[in-house]
Coordinates of C-alpha atoms in Angstrom, one line a residue:
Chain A
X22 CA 354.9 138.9 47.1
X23 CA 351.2 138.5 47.6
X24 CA 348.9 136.6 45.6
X25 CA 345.0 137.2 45.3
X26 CA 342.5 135.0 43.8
X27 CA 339.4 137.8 42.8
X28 CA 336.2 136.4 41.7
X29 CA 334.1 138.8 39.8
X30 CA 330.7 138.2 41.5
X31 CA 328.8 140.9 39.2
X32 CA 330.7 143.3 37.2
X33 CA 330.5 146.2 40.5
X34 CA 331.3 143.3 43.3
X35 CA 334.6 141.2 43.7
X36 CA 336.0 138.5 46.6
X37 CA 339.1 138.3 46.6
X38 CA 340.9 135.8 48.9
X39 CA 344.8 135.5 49.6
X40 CA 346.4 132.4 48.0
X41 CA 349.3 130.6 49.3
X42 CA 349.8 128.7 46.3
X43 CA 348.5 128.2 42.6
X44 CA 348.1 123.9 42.9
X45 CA 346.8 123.0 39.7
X46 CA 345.7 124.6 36.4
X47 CA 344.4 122.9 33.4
X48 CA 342.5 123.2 30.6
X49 CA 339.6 120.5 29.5
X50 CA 337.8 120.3 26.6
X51 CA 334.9 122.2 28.5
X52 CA 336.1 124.4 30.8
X53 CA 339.6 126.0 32.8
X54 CA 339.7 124.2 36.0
X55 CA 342.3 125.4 38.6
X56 CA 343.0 124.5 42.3
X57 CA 344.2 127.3 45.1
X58 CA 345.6 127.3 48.5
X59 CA 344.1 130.2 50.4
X60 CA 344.9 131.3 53.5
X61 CA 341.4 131.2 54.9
X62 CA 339.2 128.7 52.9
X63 CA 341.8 126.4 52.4
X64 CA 341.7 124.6 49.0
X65 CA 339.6 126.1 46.3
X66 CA 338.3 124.7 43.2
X67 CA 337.3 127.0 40.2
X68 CA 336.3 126.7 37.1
X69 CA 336.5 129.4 34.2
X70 CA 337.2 131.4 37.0
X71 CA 334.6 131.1 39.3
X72 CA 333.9 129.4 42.9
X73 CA 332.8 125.8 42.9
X74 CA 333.9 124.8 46.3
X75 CA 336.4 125.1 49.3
X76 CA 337.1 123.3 52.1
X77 CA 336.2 125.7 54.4
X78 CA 332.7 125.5 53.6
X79 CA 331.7 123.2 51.3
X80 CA 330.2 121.4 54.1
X81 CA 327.1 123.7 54.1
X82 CA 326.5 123.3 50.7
X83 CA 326.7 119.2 50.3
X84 CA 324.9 119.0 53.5
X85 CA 321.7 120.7 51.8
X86 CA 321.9 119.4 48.7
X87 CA 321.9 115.2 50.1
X88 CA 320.5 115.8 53.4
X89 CA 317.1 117.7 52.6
X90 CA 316.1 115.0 50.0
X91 CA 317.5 112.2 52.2
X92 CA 315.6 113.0 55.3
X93 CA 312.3 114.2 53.2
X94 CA 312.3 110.3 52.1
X95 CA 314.8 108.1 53.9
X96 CA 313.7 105.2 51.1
X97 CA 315.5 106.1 48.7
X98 CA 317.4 103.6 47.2
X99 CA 318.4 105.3 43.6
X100 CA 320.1 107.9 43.0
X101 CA 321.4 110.1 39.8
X102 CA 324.0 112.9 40.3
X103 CA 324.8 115.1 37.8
X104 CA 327.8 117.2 38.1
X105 CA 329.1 117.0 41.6
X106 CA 332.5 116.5 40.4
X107 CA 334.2 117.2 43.6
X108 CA 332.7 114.1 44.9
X109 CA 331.2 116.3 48.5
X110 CA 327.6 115.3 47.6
X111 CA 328.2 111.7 46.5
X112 CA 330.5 111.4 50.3
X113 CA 327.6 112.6 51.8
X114 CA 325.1 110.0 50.3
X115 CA 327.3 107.3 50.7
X116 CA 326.9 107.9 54.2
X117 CA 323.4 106.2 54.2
X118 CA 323.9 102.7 54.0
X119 CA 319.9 102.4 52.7
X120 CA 321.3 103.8 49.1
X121 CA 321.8 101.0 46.9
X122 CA 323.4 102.3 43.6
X123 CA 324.2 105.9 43.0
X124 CA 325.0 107.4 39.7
X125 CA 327.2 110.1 38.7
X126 CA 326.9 111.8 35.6
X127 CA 329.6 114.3 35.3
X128 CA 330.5 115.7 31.7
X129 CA 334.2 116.6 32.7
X130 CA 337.0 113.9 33.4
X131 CA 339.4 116.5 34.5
X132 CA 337.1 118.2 37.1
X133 CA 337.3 114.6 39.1
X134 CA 341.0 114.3 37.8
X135 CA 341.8 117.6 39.9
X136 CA 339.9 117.1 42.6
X137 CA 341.5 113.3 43.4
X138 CA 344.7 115.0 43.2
X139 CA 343.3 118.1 45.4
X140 CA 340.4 117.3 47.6
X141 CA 340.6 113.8 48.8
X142 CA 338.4 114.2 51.6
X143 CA 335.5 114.3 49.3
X144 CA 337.1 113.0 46.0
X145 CA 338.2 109.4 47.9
X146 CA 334.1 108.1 47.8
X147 CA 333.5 108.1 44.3
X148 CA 335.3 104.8 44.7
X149 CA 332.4 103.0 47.1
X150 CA 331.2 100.2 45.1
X151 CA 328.0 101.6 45.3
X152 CA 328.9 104.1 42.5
X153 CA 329.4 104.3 38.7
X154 CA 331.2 107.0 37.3
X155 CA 329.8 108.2 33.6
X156 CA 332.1 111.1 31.7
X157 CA 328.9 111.7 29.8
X158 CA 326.4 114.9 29.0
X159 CA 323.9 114.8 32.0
X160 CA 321.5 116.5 29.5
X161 CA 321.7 113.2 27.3
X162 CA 321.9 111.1 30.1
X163 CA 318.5 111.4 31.1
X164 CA 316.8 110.7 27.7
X165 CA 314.2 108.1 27.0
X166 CA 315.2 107.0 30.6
X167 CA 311.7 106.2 33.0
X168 CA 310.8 105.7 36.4
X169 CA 314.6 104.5 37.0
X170 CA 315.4 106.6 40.2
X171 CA 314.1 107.8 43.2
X172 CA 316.4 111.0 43.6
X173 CA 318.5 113.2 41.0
X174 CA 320.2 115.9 42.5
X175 CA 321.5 118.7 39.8
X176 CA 324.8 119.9 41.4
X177 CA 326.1 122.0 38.6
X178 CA 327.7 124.7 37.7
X179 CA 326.3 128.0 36.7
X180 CA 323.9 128.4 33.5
X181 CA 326.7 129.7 31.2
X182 CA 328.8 127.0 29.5
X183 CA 328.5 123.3 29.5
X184 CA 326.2 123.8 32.8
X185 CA 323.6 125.8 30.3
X186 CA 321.2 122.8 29.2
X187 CA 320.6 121.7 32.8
X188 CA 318.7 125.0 33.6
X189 CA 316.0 123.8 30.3
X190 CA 312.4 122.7 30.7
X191 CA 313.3 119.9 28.4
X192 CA 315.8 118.4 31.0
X193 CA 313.3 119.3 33.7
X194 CA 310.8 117.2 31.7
X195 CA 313.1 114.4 31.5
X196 CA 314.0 114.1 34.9
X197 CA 310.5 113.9 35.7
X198 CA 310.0 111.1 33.6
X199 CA 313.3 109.4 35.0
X200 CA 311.9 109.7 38.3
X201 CA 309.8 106.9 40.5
X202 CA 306.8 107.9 41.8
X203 CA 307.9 109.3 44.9
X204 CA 311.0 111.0 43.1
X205 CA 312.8 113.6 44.0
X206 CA 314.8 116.5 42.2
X207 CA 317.4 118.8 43.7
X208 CA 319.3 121.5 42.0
X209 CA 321.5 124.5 43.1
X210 CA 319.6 127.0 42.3
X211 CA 321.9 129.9 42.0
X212 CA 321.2 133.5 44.2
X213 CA 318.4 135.8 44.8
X214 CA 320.6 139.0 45.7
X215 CA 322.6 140.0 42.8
X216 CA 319.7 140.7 39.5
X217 CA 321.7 138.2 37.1
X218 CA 321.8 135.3 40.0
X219 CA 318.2 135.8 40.6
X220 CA 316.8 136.1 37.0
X221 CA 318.4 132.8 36.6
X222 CA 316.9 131.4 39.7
X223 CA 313.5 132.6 39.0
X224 CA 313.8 131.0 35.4
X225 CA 314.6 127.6 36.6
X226 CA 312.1 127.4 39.6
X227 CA 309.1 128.7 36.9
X228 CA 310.3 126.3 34.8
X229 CA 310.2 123.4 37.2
X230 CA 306.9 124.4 39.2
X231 CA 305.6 123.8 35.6
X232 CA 306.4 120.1 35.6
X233 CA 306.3 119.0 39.0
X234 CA 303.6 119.3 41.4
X235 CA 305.3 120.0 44.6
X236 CA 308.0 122.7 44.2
X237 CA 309.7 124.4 46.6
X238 CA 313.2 126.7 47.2
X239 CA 315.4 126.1 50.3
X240 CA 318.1 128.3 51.3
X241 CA 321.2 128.3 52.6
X242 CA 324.1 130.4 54.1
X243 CA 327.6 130.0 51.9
X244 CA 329.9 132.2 52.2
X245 CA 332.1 132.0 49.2
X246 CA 329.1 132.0 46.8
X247 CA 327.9 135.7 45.3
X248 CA 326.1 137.3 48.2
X249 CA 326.3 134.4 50.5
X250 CA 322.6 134.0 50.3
X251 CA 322.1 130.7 48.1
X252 CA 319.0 128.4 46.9
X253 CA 318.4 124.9 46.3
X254 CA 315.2 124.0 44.3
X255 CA 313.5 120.8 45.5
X256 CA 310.8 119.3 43.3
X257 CA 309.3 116.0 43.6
X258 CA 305.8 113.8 42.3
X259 CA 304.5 113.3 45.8
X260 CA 306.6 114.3 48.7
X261 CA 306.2 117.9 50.4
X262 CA 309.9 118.8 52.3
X263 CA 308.1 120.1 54.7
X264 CA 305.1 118.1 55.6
X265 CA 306.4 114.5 55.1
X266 CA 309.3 115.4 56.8
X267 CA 309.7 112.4 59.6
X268 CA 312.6 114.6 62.0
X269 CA 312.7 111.7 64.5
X270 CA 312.9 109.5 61.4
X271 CA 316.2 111.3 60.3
X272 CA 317.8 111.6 63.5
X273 CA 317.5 108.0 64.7
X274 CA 320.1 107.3 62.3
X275 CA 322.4 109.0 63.8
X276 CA 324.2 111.0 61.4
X277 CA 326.8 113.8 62.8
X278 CA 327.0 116.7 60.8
X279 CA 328.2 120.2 60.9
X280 CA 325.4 122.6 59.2
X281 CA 322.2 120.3 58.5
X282 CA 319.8 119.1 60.8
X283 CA 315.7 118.8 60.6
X284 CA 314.7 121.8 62.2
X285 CA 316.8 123.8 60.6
X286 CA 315.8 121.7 57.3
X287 CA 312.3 123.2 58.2
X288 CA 313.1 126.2 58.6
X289 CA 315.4 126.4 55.1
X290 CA 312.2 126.6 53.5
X291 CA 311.4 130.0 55.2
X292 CA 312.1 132.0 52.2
X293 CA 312.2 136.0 52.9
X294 CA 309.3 138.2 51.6
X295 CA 311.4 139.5 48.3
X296 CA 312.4 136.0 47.3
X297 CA 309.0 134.5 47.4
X298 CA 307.4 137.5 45.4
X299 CA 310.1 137.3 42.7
X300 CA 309.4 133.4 42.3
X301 CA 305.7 134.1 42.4
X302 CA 305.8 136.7 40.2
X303 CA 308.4 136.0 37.3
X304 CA 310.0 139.3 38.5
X305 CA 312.7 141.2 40.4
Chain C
X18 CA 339.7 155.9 36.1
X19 CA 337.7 153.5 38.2
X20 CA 337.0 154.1 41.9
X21 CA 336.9 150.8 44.8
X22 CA 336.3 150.6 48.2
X23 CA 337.5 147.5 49.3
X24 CA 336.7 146.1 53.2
X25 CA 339.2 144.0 54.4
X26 CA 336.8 141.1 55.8
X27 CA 339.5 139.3 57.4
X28 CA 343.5 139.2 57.1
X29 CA 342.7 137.5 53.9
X30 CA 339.9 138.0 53.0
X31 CA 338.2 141.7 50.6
X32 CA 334.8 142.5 49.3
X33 CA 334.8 145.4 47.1
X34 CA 332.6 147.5 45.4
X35 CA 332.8 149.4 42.7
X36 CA 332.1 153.3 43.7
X37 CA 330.3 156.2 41.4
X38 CA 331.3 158.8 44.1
X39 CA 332.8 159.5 47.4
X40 CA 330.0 161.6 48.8
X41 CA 330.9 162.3 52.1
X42 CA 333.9 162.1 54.6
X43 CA 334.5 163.4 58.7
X44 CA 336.5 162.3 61.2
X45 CA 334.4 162.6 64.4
X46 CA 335.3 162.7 67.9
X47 CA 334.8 159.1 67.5
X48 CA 336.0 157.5 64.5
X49 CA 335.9 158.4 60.9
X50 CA 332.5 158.3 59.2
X51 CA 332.4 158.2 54.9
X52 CA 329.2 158.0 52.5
X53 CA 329.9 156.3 48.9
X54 CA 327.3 155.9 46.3
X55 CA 328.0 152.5 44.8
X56 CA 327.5 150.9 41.5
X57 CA 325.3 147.5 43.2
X58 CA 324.5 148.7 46.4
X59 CA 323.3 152.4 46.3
X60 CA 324.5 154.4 49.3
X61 CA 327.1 152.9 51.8
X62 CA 327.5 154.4 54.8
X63 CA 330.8 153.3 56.6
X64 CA 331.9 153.6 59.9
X65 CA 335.9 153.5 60.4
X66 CA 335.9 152.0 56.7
X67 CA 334.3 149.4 57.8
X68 CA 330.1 148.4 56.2
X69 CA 327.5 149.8 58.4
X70 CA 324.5 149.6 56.0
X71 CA 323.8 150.0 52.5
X72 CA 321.0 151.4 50.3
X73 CA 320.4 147.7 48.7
X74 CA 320.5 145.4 51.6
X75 CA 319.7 147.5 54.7
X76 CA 315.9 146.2 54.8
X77 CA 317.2 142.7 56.1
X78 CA 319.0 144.2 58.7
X79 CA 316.6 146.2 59.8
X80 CA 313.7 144.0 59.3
X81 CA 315.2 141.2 61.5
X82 CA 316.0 143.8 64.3
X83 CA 313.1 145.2 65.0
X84 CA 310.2 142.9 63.5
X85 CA 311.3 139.7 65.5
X86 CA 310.9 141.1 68.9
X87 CA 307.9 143.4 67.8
X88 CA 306.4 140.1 66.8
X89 CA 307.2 138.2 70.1
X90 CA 305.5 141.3 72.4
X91 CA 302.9 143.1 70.1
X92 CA 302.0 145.3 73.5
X93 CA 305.9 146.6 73.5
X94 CA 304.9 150.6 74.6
X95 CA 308.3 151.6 75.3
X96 CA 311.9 151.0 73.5
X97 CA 315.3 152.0 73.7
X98 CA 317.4 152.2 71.1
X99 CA 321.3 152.3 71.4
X100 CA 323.4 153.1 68.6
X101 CA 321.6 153.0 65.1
X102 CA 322.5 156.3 63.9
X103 CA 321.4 155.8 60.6
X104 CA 317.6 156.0 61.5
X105 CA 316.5 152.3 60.0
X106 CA 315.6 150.2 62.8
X107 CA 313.4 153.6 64.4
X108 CA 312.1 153.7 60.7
X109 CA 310.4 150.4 61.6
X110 CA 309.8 150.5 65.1
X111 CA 307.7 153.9 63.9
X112 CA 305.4 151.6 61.7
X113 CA 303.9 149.9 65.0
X114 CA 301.5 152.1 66.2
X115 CA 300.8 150.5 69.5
X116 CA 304.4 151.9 70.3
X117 CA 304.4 155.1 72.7
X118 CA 307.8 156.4 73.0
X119 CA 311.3 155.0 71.4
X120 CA 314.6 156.8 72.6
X121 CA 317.6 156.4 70.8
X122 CA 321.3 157.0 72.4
X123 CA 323.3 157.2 69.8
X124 CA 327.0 158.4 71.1
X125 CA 328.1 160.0 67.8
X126 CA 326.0 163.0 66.3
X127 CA 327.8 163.0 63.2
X128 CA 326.7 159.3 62.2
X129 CA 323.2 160.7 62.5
X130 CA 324.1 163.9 60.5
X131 CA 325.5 162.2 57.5
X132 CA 322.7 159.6 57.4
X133 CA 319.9 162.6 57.6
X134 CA 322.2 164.3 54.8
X135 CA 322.9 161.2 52.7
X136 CA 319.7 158.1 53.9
X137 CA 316.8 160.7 53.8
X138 CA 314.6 157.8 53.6
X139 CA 316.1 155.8 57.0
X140 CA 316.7 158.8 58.9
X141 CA 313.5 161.4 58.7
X142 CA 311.9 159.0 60.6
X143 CA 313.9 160.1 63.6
X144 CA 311.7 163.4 63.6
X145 CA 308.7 161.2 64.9
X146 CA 307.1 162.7 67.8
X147 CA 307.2 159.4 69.8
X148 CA 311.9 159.4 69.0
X149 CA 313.6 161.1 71.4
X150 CA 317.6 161.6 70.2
X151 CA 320.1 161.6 72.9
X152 CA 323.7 161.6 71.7
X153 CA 324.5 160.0 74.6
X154 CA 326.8 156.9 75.9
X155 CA 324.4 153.9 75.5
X156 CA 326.8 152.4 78.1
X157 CA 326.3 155.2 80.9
X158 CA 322.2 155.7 80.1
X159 CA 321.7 152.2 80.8
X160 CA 323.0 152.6 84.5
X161 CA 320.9 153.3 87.2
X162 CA 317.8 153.2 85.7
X163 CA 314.7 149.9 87.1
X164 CA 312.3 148.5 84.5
X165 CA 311.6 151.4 82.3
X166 CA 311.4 149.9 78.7
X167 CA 309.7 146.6 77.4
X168 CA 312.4 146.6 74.6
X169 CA 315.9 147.3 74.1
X170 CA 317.7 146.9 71.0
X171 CA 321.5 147.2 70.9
X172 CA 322.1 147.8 67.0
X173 CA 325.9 148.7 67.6
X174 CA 329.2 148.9 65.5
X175 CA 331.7 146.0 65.8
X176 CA 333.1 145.8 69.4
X177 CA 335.9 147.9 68.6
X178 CA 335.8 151.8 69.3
X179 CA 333.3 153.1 70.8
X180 CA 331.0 150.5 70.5
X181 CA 333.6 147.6 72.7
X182 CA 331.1 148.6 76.1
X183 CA 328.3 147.5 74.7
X184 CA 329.6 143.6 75.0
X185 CA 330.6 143.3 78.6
X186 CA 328.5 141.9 81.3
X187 CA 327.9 145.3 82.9
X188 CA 326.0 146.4 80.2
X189 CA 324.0 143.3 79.9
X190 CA 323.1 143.3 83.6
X191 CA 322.3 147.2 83.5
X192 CA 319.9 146.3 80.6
X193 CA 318.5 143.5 82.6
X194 CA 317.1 145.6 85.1
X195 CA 316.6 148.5 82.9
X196 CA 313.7 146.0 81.3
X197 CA 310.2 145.2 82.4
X198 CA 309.4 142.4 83.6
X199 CA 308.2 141.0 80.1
X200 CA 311.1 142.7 78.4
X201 CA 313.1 141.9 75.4
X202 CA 316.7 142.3 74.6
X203 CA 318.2 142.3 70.8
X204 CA 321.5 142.8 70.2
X205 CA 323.8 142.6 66.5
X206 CA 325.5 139.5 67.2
X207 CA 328.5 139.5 64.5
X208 CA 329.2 136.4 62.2
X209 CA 329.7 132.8 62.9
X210 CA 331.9 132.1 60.3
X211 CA 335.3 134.2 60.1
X212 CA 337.2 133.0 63.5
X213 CA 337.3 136.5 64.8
X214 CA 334.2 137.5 64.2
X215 CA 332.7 134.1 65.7
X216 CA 334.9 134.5 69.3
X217 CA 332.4 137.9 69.4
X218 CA 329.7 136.5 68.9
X219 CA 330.2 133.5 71.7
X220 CA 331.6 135.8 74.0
X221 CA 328.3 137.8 74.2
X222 CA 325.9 135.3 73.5
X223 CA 327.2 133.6 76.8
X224 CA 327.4 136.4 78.9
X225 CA 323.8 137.1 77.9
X226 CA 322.9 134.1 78.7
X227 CA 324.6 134.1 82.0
X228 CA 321.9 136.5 82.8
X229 CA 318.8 136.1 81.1
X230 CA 316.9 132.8 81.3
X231 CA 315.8 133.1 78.2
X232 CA 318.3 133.7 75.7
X233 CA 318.5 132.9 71.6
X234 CA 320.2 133.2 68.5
X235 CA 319.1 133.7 65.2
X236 CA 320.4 134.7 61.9
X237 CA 319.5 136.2 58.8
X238 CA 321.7 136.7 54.9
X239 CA 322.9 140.2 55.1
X240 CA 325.1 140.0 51.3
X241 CA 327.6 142.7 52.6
X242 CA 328.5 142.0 55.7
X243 CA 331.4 140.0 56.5
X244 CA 330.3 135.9 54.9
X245 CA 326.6 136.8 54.5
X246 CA 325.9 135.1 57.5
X247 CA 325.2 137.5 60.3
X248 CA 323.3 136.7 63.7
X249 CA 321.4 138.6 66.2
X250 CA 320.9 137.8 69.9
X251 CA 317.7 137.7 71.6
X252 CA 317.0 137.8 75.4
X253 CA 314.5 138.4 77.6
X254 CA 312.7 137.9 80.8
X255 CA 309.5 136.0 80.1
X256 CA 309.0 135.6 76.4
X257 CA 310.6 132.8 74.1
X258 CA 310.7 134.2 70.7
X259 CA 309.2 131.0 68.7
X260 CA 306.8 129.7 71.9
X261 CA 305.5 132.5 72.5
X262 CA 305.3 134.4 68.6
X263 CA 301.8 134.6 67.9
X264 CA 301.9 134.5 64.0
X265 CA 298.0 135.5 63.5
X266 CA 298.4 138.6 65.5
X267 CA 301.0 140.3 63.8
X268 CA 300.1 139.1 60.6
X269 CA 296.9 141.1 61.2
X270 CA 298.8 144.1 61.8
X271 CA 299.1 143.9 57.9
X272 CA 302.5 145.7 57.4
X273 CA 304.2 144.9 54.6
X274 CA 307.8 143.8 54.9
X275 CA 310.8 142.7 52.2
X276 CA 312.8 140.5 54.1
X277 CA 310.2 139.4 57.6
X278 CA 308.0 137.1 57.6
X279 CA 306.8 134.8 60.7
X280 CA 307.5 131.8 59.0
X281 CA 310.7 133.2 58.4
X282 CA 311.1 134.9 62.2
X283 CA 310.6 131.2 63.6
X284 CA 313.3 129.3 60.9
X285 CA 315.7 131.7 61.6
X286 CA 315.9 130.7 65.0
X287 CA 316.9 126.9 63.5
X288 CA 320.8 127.7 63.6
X289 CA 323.1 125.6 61.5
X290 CA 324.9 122.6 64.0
X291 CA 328.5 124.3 64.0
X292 CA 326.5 127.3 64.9
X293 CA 324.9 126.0 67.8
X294 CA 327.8 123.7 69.0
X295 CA 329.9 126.7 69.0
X296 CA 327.7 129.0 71.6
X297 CA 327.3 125.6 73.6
X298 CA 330.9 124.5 74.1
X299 CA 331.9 128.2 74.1
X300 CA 335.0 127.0 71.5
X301 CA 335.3 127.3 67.4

């Protein structure tokens, strides 16, 4: 017998990968969150069905999503994650011993629940004593908060489901607030290929060059996500990613890793011609 | 009744699109050529069953091809073509005016008939005065011949079939004298990411190297090709790609592109760290 795990990237396109075994399936109050052995990504984590991460490259995307903040301002000091339930981007920022206290905000017990059991490689450093672990609403989390951290990096999942009220202007307003002066905000910011990915990402980057005064979009290459072609959206009160970049900054500490480094940080921000013109213009 | 065409990636590993109509279908002297008009990507040409170029992203491809070396050498009078039977990269090269004379060796007439049949808008360009069509062995027209074009880009099938010459060093040497002395090579450089696909691309990119002292990668997001991630090659005598791009210059040419841009051109030389360790060490 062979067993296939097909995503449904629109409703023409489909990935499928070969499984070797169905790990782990379970319900939550939020969502369907199951665990895969495939033959070529090795484990995979979905929820309601869709891609969230693998191990064969979720390297690529927790690399951008820490690493372009990080190395844009190595101060940094406090951080907020919201989602991230995996653990890859909080392993990553644990890896700078300048971070003082990092927060993660994820809604769902049973996404971190599976991915102990599943992914220890990245699950095993949500216990560094640096970090608190809140089951709460990110949405809520950032209420009424001010000037508390100096990065909050949205790693959710798509805007559909419990994901939907992190894509608002109202949380973008309140992450602002929640930010120190020389704050920073990351999200995932979805595709630019495929017309439902990209109406989504255009939403949410409008919606936060509204608030903040620098706002950019950074790419990256991930395979397993809908087109391979994905976006990060970095905002922030001061900081350009670009401009106060520091490279020799970054690289003096002497962190190895496998997709990031500061030219290629540089050039991440490169966007193609259609991409910028749908941004710029509100339209595909 | 619904209608897929599925391309098997890897072992384990299948993208598939959803198809309106099998349009078109010959088995050449070469290999098997089909034209399907899909739901997400318009027309797909396919080459063995295997993605050559689509309707929807074919402008990346293209783009990348011909725009980063164009850039590089603005005074580029004289280019050969190998393969590219479905007209796009002599689409572009025709946009540069400055250009005097392209031929194109394509080995397989019938790629170029289905693509004049089915991608009027890629292939009429090959009736420009300057294009001169040989359906030729690229392999074989490359022999013999002493710095004759300022340009040669090797936009090839997979090195399987017909298309396995145009990776050996032979070739690469013949191409080496077959170019000026500020000449440029580009070649389609496969995938870094699926293990087979990545052996390719080391393989060549070495035994480029071996030859020309200067020799580059760089990469762009092609959605349906295998991962997304897809690299070129680019070598030449003289010029380094990002040292020697002059951005003003060919920004003043003022064509308008959908993917290129020379911000753009010079990221994508900034290759991921696994990317680069891997043409380096030679291993995955």
């Amino acid at each position: 017998m062979e067993l296939w795990y097909t995503e449904e990237q629109t409703e023409h396109v489909r990935l499928s990968m070969k499984v070797k075994k169905h790990l782990y399936s379970k319900k939550s109050p939020f969502q369907q969150i199951d665990v895969l052995d495939t033959y070529e990504f090795g484990k995979l984590l979905t929820i309601d069905g869709l891609v969230m991460v693998t191990e064969k490259d979720e390297f690529i995307y927790h690399d951008m999503i820490t690493h372009v903040p990080m190395a844009t301002n190595p101060n940094i000091k406090k951080v907020l994650v919201i989602g991230a339930g995996d653990g890859g981007t909080v392993r990553e920022l644990t890896r700078y011993k300048t971070i003082e206290k990092i927060d993660m905000v994820e809604i769902d017990e049973v996404v971190v629940a599976a991915s102990r059991e599943h992914f220890d490689i990245t699950a095993c450093r949500l216990d560094d004593p640096r970090v608190n672990l809140y089951f709460e609403d990110g949405i809520k989390f950032v209420e009424g908060k001010e000037s508390v951290y100096d990065l909050i990096i949205v790693d959710s999942t798509d805007p559909i489901g419990p994901g939907e009220g992190l894509f608002t202007t109202e949380f973008y307003k309140n992450c602002y607030k929640t930010l120190t002066e020389e704050g920073i905000l990351v999200n995932q910011n979805e595709s630019p290929y495929y017309e439902e990915d990209a109406q989504e990402m255009i939403r949410a980057s409008r919606k936060i060059k509204d608030i903040f005064p620098i706002a950019e979009v950074y790419q990256a290459h991930i395979p397993t996500y809908p087109s391979g072609h994905w976006l990060f959206g970095f905002a922030s009160k001061k900081l350009h990613p670009v401009k106060d970049l520091d490279e020799k900054k970054w690289n003096d500490l002497g962190l190895k890793t496998k997709y990031y480094n500061t030219q290629l940080h540089v050039g991440s921000f490169a966007l193609p011609n259609y991409v910028k013109e749908m941004i710029e213009t509100g339209t595909i």
